[in-house]
PDB file of C-alpha atoms in Angstrom:
ATOM      1  CA  MET I 656     116.583 123.410 146.318  1.00 37.00           C
ATOM      2  CA  ALA I 657     117.292 126.846 144.793  1.00 44.00           C
ATOM      3  CA  GLU I 658     120.199 128.731 146.273  1.00 50.00           C
ATOM      4  CA  ILE I 659     119.194 131.813 148.273  1.00 59.00           C
ATOM      5  CA  GLU I 660     120.301 134.990 146.578  1.00 82.00           C
ATOM      6  CA  ARG I 661     122.926 136.515 148.842  1.00 94.00           C
ATOM      7  CA  PRO I 662     122.414 140.017 150.193  1.00 98.00           C
ATOM      8  CA  GLN I 663     124.489 142.779 148.635  1.00 98.00           C
ATOM      9  CA  ILE I 664     126.795 145.167 150.468  1.00 98.00           C
ATOM     10  CA  TYR I 665     125.840 148.831 150.931  1.00 98.00           C
ATOM     11  CA  LEU I 666     129.068 150.427 152.150  1.00 98.00           C
ATOM     12  CA  ILE I 667     128.792 153.397 154.518  1.00 98.00           C
ATOM     13  CA  THR I 668     131.632 155.873 155.039  1.00 98.00           C
ATOM     14  CA  PRO I 669     132.855 156.740 158.545  1.00 97.00           C
ATOM     15  CA  PRO I 670     131.276 159.913 159.995  1.00 97.00           C
ATOM     16  CA  GLU I 671     134.719 161.540 159.962  1.00 96.00           C
ATOM     17  CA  PHE I 672     137.641 160.765 157.654  1.00 97.00           C
ATOM     18  CA  ASP I 673     140.746 162.280 156.114  1.00 96.00           C
ATOM     19  CA  LEU I 674     140.647 163.000 152.386  1.00 97.00           C
ATOM     20  CA  SER I 675     144.393 162.384 152.176  1.00 97.00           C
ATOM     21  CA  ASP I 676     143.927 158.634 152.647  1.00 97.00           C
ATOM     22  CA  PHE I 677     140.274 157.567 152.796  1.00 98.00           C
ATOM     23  CA  PRO I 678     139.578 157.591 149.026  1.00 98.00           C
ATOM     24  CA  ASP I 679     142.459 155.097 148.591  1.00 98.00           C
ATOM     25  CA  ARG I 680     141.139 152.897 151.411  1.00 98.00           C
ATOM     26  CA  LEU I 681     137.688 152.956 149.817  1.00 98.00           C
ATOM     27  CA  ALA I 682     139.128 152.140 146.393  1.00 98.00           C
ATOM     28  CA  ASN I 683     140.978 149.174 147.876  1.00 98.00           C
ATOM     29  CA  VAL I 684     137.749 147.752 149.372  1.00 98.00           C
ATOM     30  CA  LEU I 685     135.856 148.292 146.094  1.00 98.00           C
ATOM     31  CA  ASP I 686     138.632 146.561 144.148  1.00 98.00           C
ATOM     32  CA  HIS I 687     138.493 143.482 146.389  1.00 98.00           C
ATOM     33  CA  HIS I 688     134.762 143.053 147.039  1.00 98.00           C
ATOM     34  CA  GLY I 689     131.558 143.433 145.053  1.00 97.00           C
ATOM     35  CA  ILE I 690     129.826 146.518 146.484  1.00 98.00           C
ATOM     36  CA  ALA I 691     126.328 147.525 145.360  1.00 98.00           C
ATOM     37  CA  CYS I 692     126.435 151.135 146.541  1.00 98.00           C
ATOM     38  CA  VAL I 693     128.428 153.533 148.737  1.00 98.00           C
ATOM     39  CA  ARG I 694     126.825 156.036 151.117  1.00 98.00           C
ATOM     40  CA  LEU I 695     128.613 159.235 152.089  1.00 98.00           C
ATOM     41  CA  ALA I 696     127.536 159.701 155.712  1.00 98.00           C
ATOM     42  CA  MET I 697     129.587 162.487 157.268  1.00 97.00           C
ATOM     43  CA  ALA I 698     128.794 163.967 160.660  1.00 96.00           C
ATOM     44  CA  THR I 699     130.029 167.463 159.754  1.00 95.00           C
ATOM     45  CA  LYS I 700     127.616 170.224 158.760  1.00 91.00           C
ATOM     46  CA  ASP I 701     130.408 172.042 156.881  1.00 95.00           C
ATOM     47  CA  GLU I 702     129.046 172.193 153.343  1.00 95.00           C
ATOM     48  CA  ASP I 703     132.465 172.737 151.773  1.00 97.00           C
ATOM     49  CA  ARG I 704     133.975 169.690 153.473  1.00 97.00           C
ATOM     50  CA  VAL I 705     131.035 167.499 152.496  1.00 97.00           C
ATOM     51  CA  ALA I 706     131.233 168.708 148.889  1.00 98.00           C
ATOM     52  CA  ARG I 707     134.985 168.047 148.662  1.00 98.00           C
ATOM     53  CA  ALA I 708     134.507 164.552 150.108  1.00 98.00           C
ATOM     54  CA  ALA I 709     131.631 163.858 147.720  1.00 98.00           C
ATOM     55  CA  ASP I 710     133.742 164.910 144.711  1.00 98.00           C
ATOM     56  CA  ALA I 711     136.645 162.680 145.769  1.00 98.00           C
ATOM     57  CA  LEU I 712     134.525 159.620 146.542  1.00 98.00           C
ATOM     58  CA  ARG I 713     132.353 160.026 143.439  1.00 98.00           C
ATOM     59  CA  GLU I 714     135.501 159.735 141.308  1.00 98.00           C
ATOM     60  CA  VAL I 715     136.450 156.506 143.108  1.00 98.00           C
ATOM     61  CA  THR I 716     132.996 154.913 142.934  1.00 98.00           C
ATOM     62  CA  HIS I 717     131.989 155.959 139.415  1.00 98.00           C
ATOM     63  CA  ALA I 718     135.346 154.765 138.020  1.00 98.00           C
ATOM     64  CA  ARG I 719     134.263 151.322 139.256  1.00 98.00           C
ATOM     65  CA  ASP I 720     130.606 151.566 138.181  1.00 98.00           C
ATOM     66  CA  VAL I 721     129.435 151.734 141.804  1.00 98.00           C
ATOM     67  CA  ALA I 722     126.601 154.105 142.741  1.00 98.00           C
ATOM     68  CA  ILE I 723     127.099 156.689 145.499  1.00 98.00           C
ATOM     69  CA  THR I 724     124.403 158.222 147.680  1.00 98.00           C
ATOM     70  CA  ILE I 725     124.657 160.935 150.316  1.00 98.00           C
ATOM     71  CA  GLU I 726     123.036 160.935 153.719  1.00 98.00           C
ATOM     72  CA  ALA I 727     120.398 163.657 154.228  1.00 95.00           C
ATOM     73  CA  HIS I 728     121.871 166.408 151.979  1.00 95.00           C
ATOM     74  CA  VAL I 729     119.216 166.310 149.255  1.00 96.00           C
ATOM     75  CA  GLN I 730     120.334 169.600 147.677  1.00 95.00           C
ATOM     76  CA  MET I 731     123.799 168.190 146.959  1.00 96.00           C
ATOM     77  CA  VAL I 732     122.691 165.171 144.923  1.00 98.00           C
ATOM     78  CA  GLU I 733     122.258 166.848 141.538  1.00 97.00           C
ATOM     79  CA  ARG I 734     124.829 169.552 142.124  1.00 96.00           C
ATOM     80  CA  LEU I 735     127.615 167.053 142.820  1.00 97.00           C
ATOM     81  CA  GLY I 736     126.561 164.376 140.333  1.00 97.00           C
ATOM     82  CA  LEU I 737     125.646 161.797 142.986  1.00 98.00           C
ATOM     83  CA  ASP I 738     123.225 158.938 142.409  1.00 98.00           C
ATOM     84  CA  GLY I 739     120.785 159.559 145.229  1.00 98.00           C
ATOM     85  CA  VAL I 740     120.076 160.251 148.864  1.00 98.00           C
ATOM     86  CA  HIS I 741     119.646 158.288 152.079  1.00 98.00           C
ATOM     87  CA  LEU I 742     116.973 159.994 154.178  1.00 98.00           C
ATOM     88  CA  THR I 743     117.191 159.699 157.945  1.00 97.00           C
ATOM     89  CA  ASP I 744     113.699 160.912 158.881  1.00 94.00           C
ATOM     90  CA  GLY I 745     111.710 157.792 158.057  1.00 93.00           C
ATOM     91  CA  ALA I 746     108.931 158.333 155.555  1.00 95.00           C
ATOM     92  CA  ARG I 747     108.443 162.042 156.173  1.00 96.00           C
ATOM     93  CA  SER I 748     110.200 163.537 153.153  1.00 97.00           C
ATOM     94  CA  VAL I 749     110.267 160.594 150.736  1.00 98.00           C
ATOM     95  CA  ARG I 750     107.411 161.788 148.524  1.00 97.00           C
ATOM     96  CA  LYS I 751     108.757 165.355 148.151  1.00 97.00           C
ATOM     97  CA  VAL I 752     112.342 164.216 147.575  1.00 98.00           C
ATOM     98  CA  ARG I 753     111.226 161.680 144.974  1.00 97.00           C
ATOM     99  CA  LYS I 754     109.392 164.491 143.164  1.00 97.00           C
ATOM    100  CA  ASP I 755     112.386 166.842 143.413  1.00 97.00           C
ATOM    101  CA  LEU I 756     115.030 164.333 142.291  1.00 97.00           C
ATOM    102  CA  GLY I 757     112.970 162.447 139.720  1.00 96.00           C
ATOM    103  CA  THR I 758     112.542 158.759 139.054  1.00 95.00           C
ATOM    104  CA  ASP I 759     116.172 157.934 138.230  1.00 96.00           C
ATOM    105  CA  ALA I 760     117.662 158.997 141.572  1.00 98.00           C
ATOM    106  CA  ILE I 761     118.068 156.488 144.394  1.00 98.00           C
ATOM    107  CA  VAL I 762     115.887 157.514 147.345  1.00 98.00           C
ATOM    108  CA  GLY I 763     116.298 155.407 150.460  1.00 98.00           C
ATOM    109  CA  ALA I 764     114.765 155.837 153.894  1.00 98.00           C
ATOM    110  CA  PHE I 765     116.105 154.837 157.285  1.00 98.00           C
ATOM    111  CA  CYS I 766     113.115 153.824 159.418  1.00 98.00           C
ATOM    112  CA  GLY I 767     114.739 152.699 162.661  1.00 96.00           C
ATOM    113  CA  VAL I 768     112.717 149.799 164.011  1.00 96.00           C
ATOM    114  CA  SER I 769     109.320 151.048 162.816  1.00 96.00           C
ATOM    115  CA  ARG I 770     107.342 148.740 160.552  1.00 97.00           C
ATOM    116  CA  HIS I 771     104.797 151.552 160.062  1.00 97.00           C
ATOM    117  CA  ASP I 772     107.464 154.053 158.927  1.00 97.00           C
ATOM    118  CA  GLY I 773     108.900 151.442 156.587  1.00 98.00           C
ATOM    119  CA  LEU I 774     105.538 150.797 154.955  1.00 98.00           C
ATOM    120  CA  SER I 775     104.853 154.525 154.615  1.00 98.00           C
ATOM    121  CA  ALA I 776     108.275 155.104 153.025  1.00 98.00           C
ATOM    122  CA  ALA I 777     107.747 152.230 150.590  1.00 98.00           C
ATOM    123  CA  GLU I 778     104.330 153.568 149.622  1.00 97.00           C
ATOM    124  CA  ALA I 779     105.762 157.073 149.155  1.00 97.00           C
ATOM    125  CA  GLY I 780     108.241 155.810 146.559  1.00 97.00           C
ATOM    126  CA  ALA I 781     111.420 154.820 148.414  1.00 98.00           C
ATOM    127  CA  ASP I 782     113.780 152.549 146.458  1.00 98.00           C
ATOM    128  CA  TYR I 783     114.787 150.817 149.670  1.00 98.00           C
ATOM    129  CA  VAL I 784     113.969 150.935 153.360  1.00 98.00           C
ATOM    130  CA  SER I 785     116.618 150.400 156.004  1.00 98.00           C
ATOM    131  CA  PHE I 786     116.068 149.164 159.542  1.00 98.00           C
ATOM    132  CA  GLY I 787     118.503 149.235 162.441  1.00 97.00           C
ATOM    133  CA  PRO I 788     120.381 149.019 164.583  1.00 96.00           C
ATOM    134  CA  VAL I 789     120.235 145.244 164.387  1.00 97.00           C
ATOM    135  CA  THR I 790     121.928 144.656 167.733  1.00 94.00           C
ATOM    136  CA  ALA I 791     121.000 146.125 171.100  1.00 86.00           C
ATOM    137  CA  SER I 792     123.262 148.966 172.202  1.00 78.00           C
ATOM    138  CA  ALA I 793     123.441 151.472 175.021  1.00 71.00           C
ATOM    139  CA  LEU I 794     122.835 154.268 172.508  1.00 68.00           C
ATOM    140  CA  GLY I 795     119.365 155.724 172.031  1.00 71.00           C
ATOM    141  CA  ASP I 796     116.515 153.860 173.682  1.00 78.00           C
ATOM    142  CA  GLY I 797     118.093 150.423 173.231  1.00 83.00           C
ATOM    143  CA  ALA I 798     115.472 149.326 170.687  1.00 90.00           C
ATOM    144  CA  TYR I 799     116.762 147.264 167.781  1.00 94.00           C
ATOM    145  CA  ALA I 800     115.395 145.700 164.610  1.00 96.00           C
ATOM    146  CA  GLU I 801     114.863 142.000 165.177  1.00 95.00           C
ATOM    147  CA  GLN I 802     114.933 139.118 162.722  1.00 97.00           C
ATOM    148  CA  ASP I 803     111.108 138.963 162.763  1.00 97.00           C
ATOM    149  CA  LEU I 804     110.857 142.440 161.231  1.00 98.00           C
ATOM    150  CA  PHE I 805     113.121 141.494 158.306  1.00 98.00           C
ATOM    151  CA  ALA I 806     111.404 138.124 157.836  1.00 98.00           C
ATOM    152  CA  TRP I 807     107.978 139.781 157.697  1.00 98.00           C
ATOM    153  CA  TRP I 808     109.211 142.506 155.343  1.00 98.00           C
ATOM    154  CA  SER I 809     110.908 140.169 152.888  1.00 96.00           C
ATOM    155  CA  GLU I 810     107.820 137.987 152.734  1.00 96.00           C
ATOM    156  CA  MET I 811     105.234 140.770 152.398  1.00 96.00           C
ATOM    157  CA  ILE I 812     106.919 143.762 150.729  1.00 96.00           C
ATOM    158  CA  GLU I 813     108.550 144.080 147.301  1.00 96.00           C
ATOM    159  CA  VAL I 814     110.739 147.094 148.182  1.00 98.00           C
ATOM    160  CA  PRO I 815     114.303 146.007 149.084  1.00 98.00           C
ATOM    161  CA  VAL I 816     115.320 146.131 152.737  1.00 98.00           C
ATOM    162  CA  VAL I 817     118.685 147.055 154.280  1.00 98.00           C
ATOM    163  CA  ALA I 818     119.924 145.830 157.667  1.00 98.00           C
ATOM    164  CA  GLU I 819     122.391 148.235 159.274  1.00 98.00           C
ATOM    165  CA  GLY I 820     123.915 149.272 162.585  1.00 96.00           C
ATOM    166  CA  GLY I 821     125.850 146.799 164.699  1.00 95.00           C
ATOM    167  CA  ILE I 822     126.435 144.189 162.006  1.00 97.00           C
ATOM    168  CA  ASN I 823     128.581 141.230 163.087  1.00 97.00           C
ATOM    169  CA  ALA I 824     129.120 137.697 161.762  1.00 98.00           C
ATOM    170  CA  ASP I 825     126.311 136.229 163.882  1.00 97.00           C
ATOM    171  CA  ILE I 826     123.856 138.870 162.660  1.00 97.00           C
ATOM    172  CA  VAL I 827     124.932 138.257 159.069  1.00 98.00           C
ATOM    173  CA  ARG I 828     124.216 134.535 159.444  1.00 97.00           C
ATOM    174  CA  THR I 829     120.818 135.248 161.017  1.00 97.00           C
ATOM    175  CA  LEU I 830     119.663 137.892 158.536  1.00 98.00           C
ATOM    176  CA  THR I 831     121.134 136.610 155.256  1.00 98.00           C
ATOM    177  CA  PRO I 832     117.905 134.753 154.308  1.00 97.00           C
ATOM    178  CA  VAL I 833     115.676 137.759 155.042  1.00 98.00           C
ATOM    179  CA  THR I 834     117.488 140.937 153.959  1.00 98.00           C
ATOM    180  CA  ASP I 835     118.492 142.326 150.555  1.00 98.00           C
ATOM    181  CA  PHE I 836     121.424 144.448 151.728  1.00 98.00           C
ATOM    182  CA  PHE I 837     123.754 144.795 154.676  1.00 98.00           C
ATOM    183  CA  GLY I 838     124.720 148.401 155.442  1.00 98.00           C
ATOM    184  CA  ILE I 839     128.308 148.141 156.658  1.00 98.00           C
ATOM    185  CA  GLY I 840     130.542 150.992 157.758  1.00 98.00           C
ATOM    186  CA  GLU I 841     132.127 151.446 161.163  1.00 96.00           C
ATOM    187  CA  GLU I 842     132.251 147.649 161.446  1.00 97.00           C
ATOM    188  CA  ILE I 843     135.154 147.597 158.973  1.00 98.00           C
ATOM    189  CA  TRP I 844     136.657 151.090 158.940  1.00 97.00           C
ATOM    190  CA  GLY I 845     137.850 150.761 162.522  1.00 95.00           C
ATOM    191  CA  SER I 846     139.933 147.764 161.463  1.00 96.00           C
ATOM    192  CA  ASP I 847     143.557 147.901 160.326  1.00 95.00           C
ATOM    193  CA  ASP I 848     142.496 145.849 157.303  1.00 98.00           C
ATOM    194  CA  PRO I 849     138.998 146.839 156.092  1.00 98.00           C
ATOM    195  CA  VAL I 850     139.270 144.461 153.114  1.00 98.00           C
ATOM    196  CA  ALA I 851     139.778 141.453 155.403  1.00 98.00           C
ATOM    197  CA  ALA I 852     137.163 142.668 157.902  1.00 98.00           C
ATOM    198  CA  LEU I 853     134.544 142.931 155.158  1.00 98.00           C
ATOM    199  CA  GLY I 854     135.645 139.592 153.721  1.00 98.00           C
ATOM    200  CA  ALA I 855     134.959 137.923 157.066  1.00 98.00           C
ATOM    201  CA  LEU I 856     131.437 139.383 157.189  1.00 98.00           C
ATOM    202  CA  ILE I 857     130.730 138.338 153.598  1.00 98.00           C
ATOM    203  CA  ALA I 858     131.996 134.827 154.361  1.00 98.00           C
ATOM    204  CA  ALA I 859     129.433 134.574 157.168  1.00 98.00           C
ATOM    205  CA  MET I 860     126.653 134.715 154.546  1.00 97.00           C
ATOM    206  CA  ASN I 861     127.507 131.194 153.379  1.00 92.00           C
TER     207      ASN I 861
END
């Protein structure tokens, strides 16, 4: 029986971090684990802070041949030499952003738990669609993306799918056969040893 291709890791930055130490922490994780892509996902709306962070993290990722995307800030992609954008509004702006950034840029779309949004984003030219959160939480309306959604997607749709939000070892075991990427961020950055924390999640894929 052929071995299932293991999902790749899409690493997500914390919403808030200190530039004095985070680039080194990120570099350490990239040096220890195979990471497909890094997403800069800052909560701040301060353009200068986002730009400084993007410059610092781009140096870390590109030195290791790892792509870096930015969450939502489409205008910063070309200006800061980033590889693409992660859109947070489902399928709504995928077509326009694809046109603006061209075919080489990574354009991904977060579609919550909506199969319809995912399909629309894929049809509009998204390189990947992400669903989440994958575990129920008290945040939002409590809805979460279940295994059925990923199973259906991976069987029916060519566009890669990302599982993110509330990843834990049990979820990794459940979704490994039916997702292409795990979006992992807060799950490891809150740990004293992000390298070990990520290693434990990766080990759960086996």
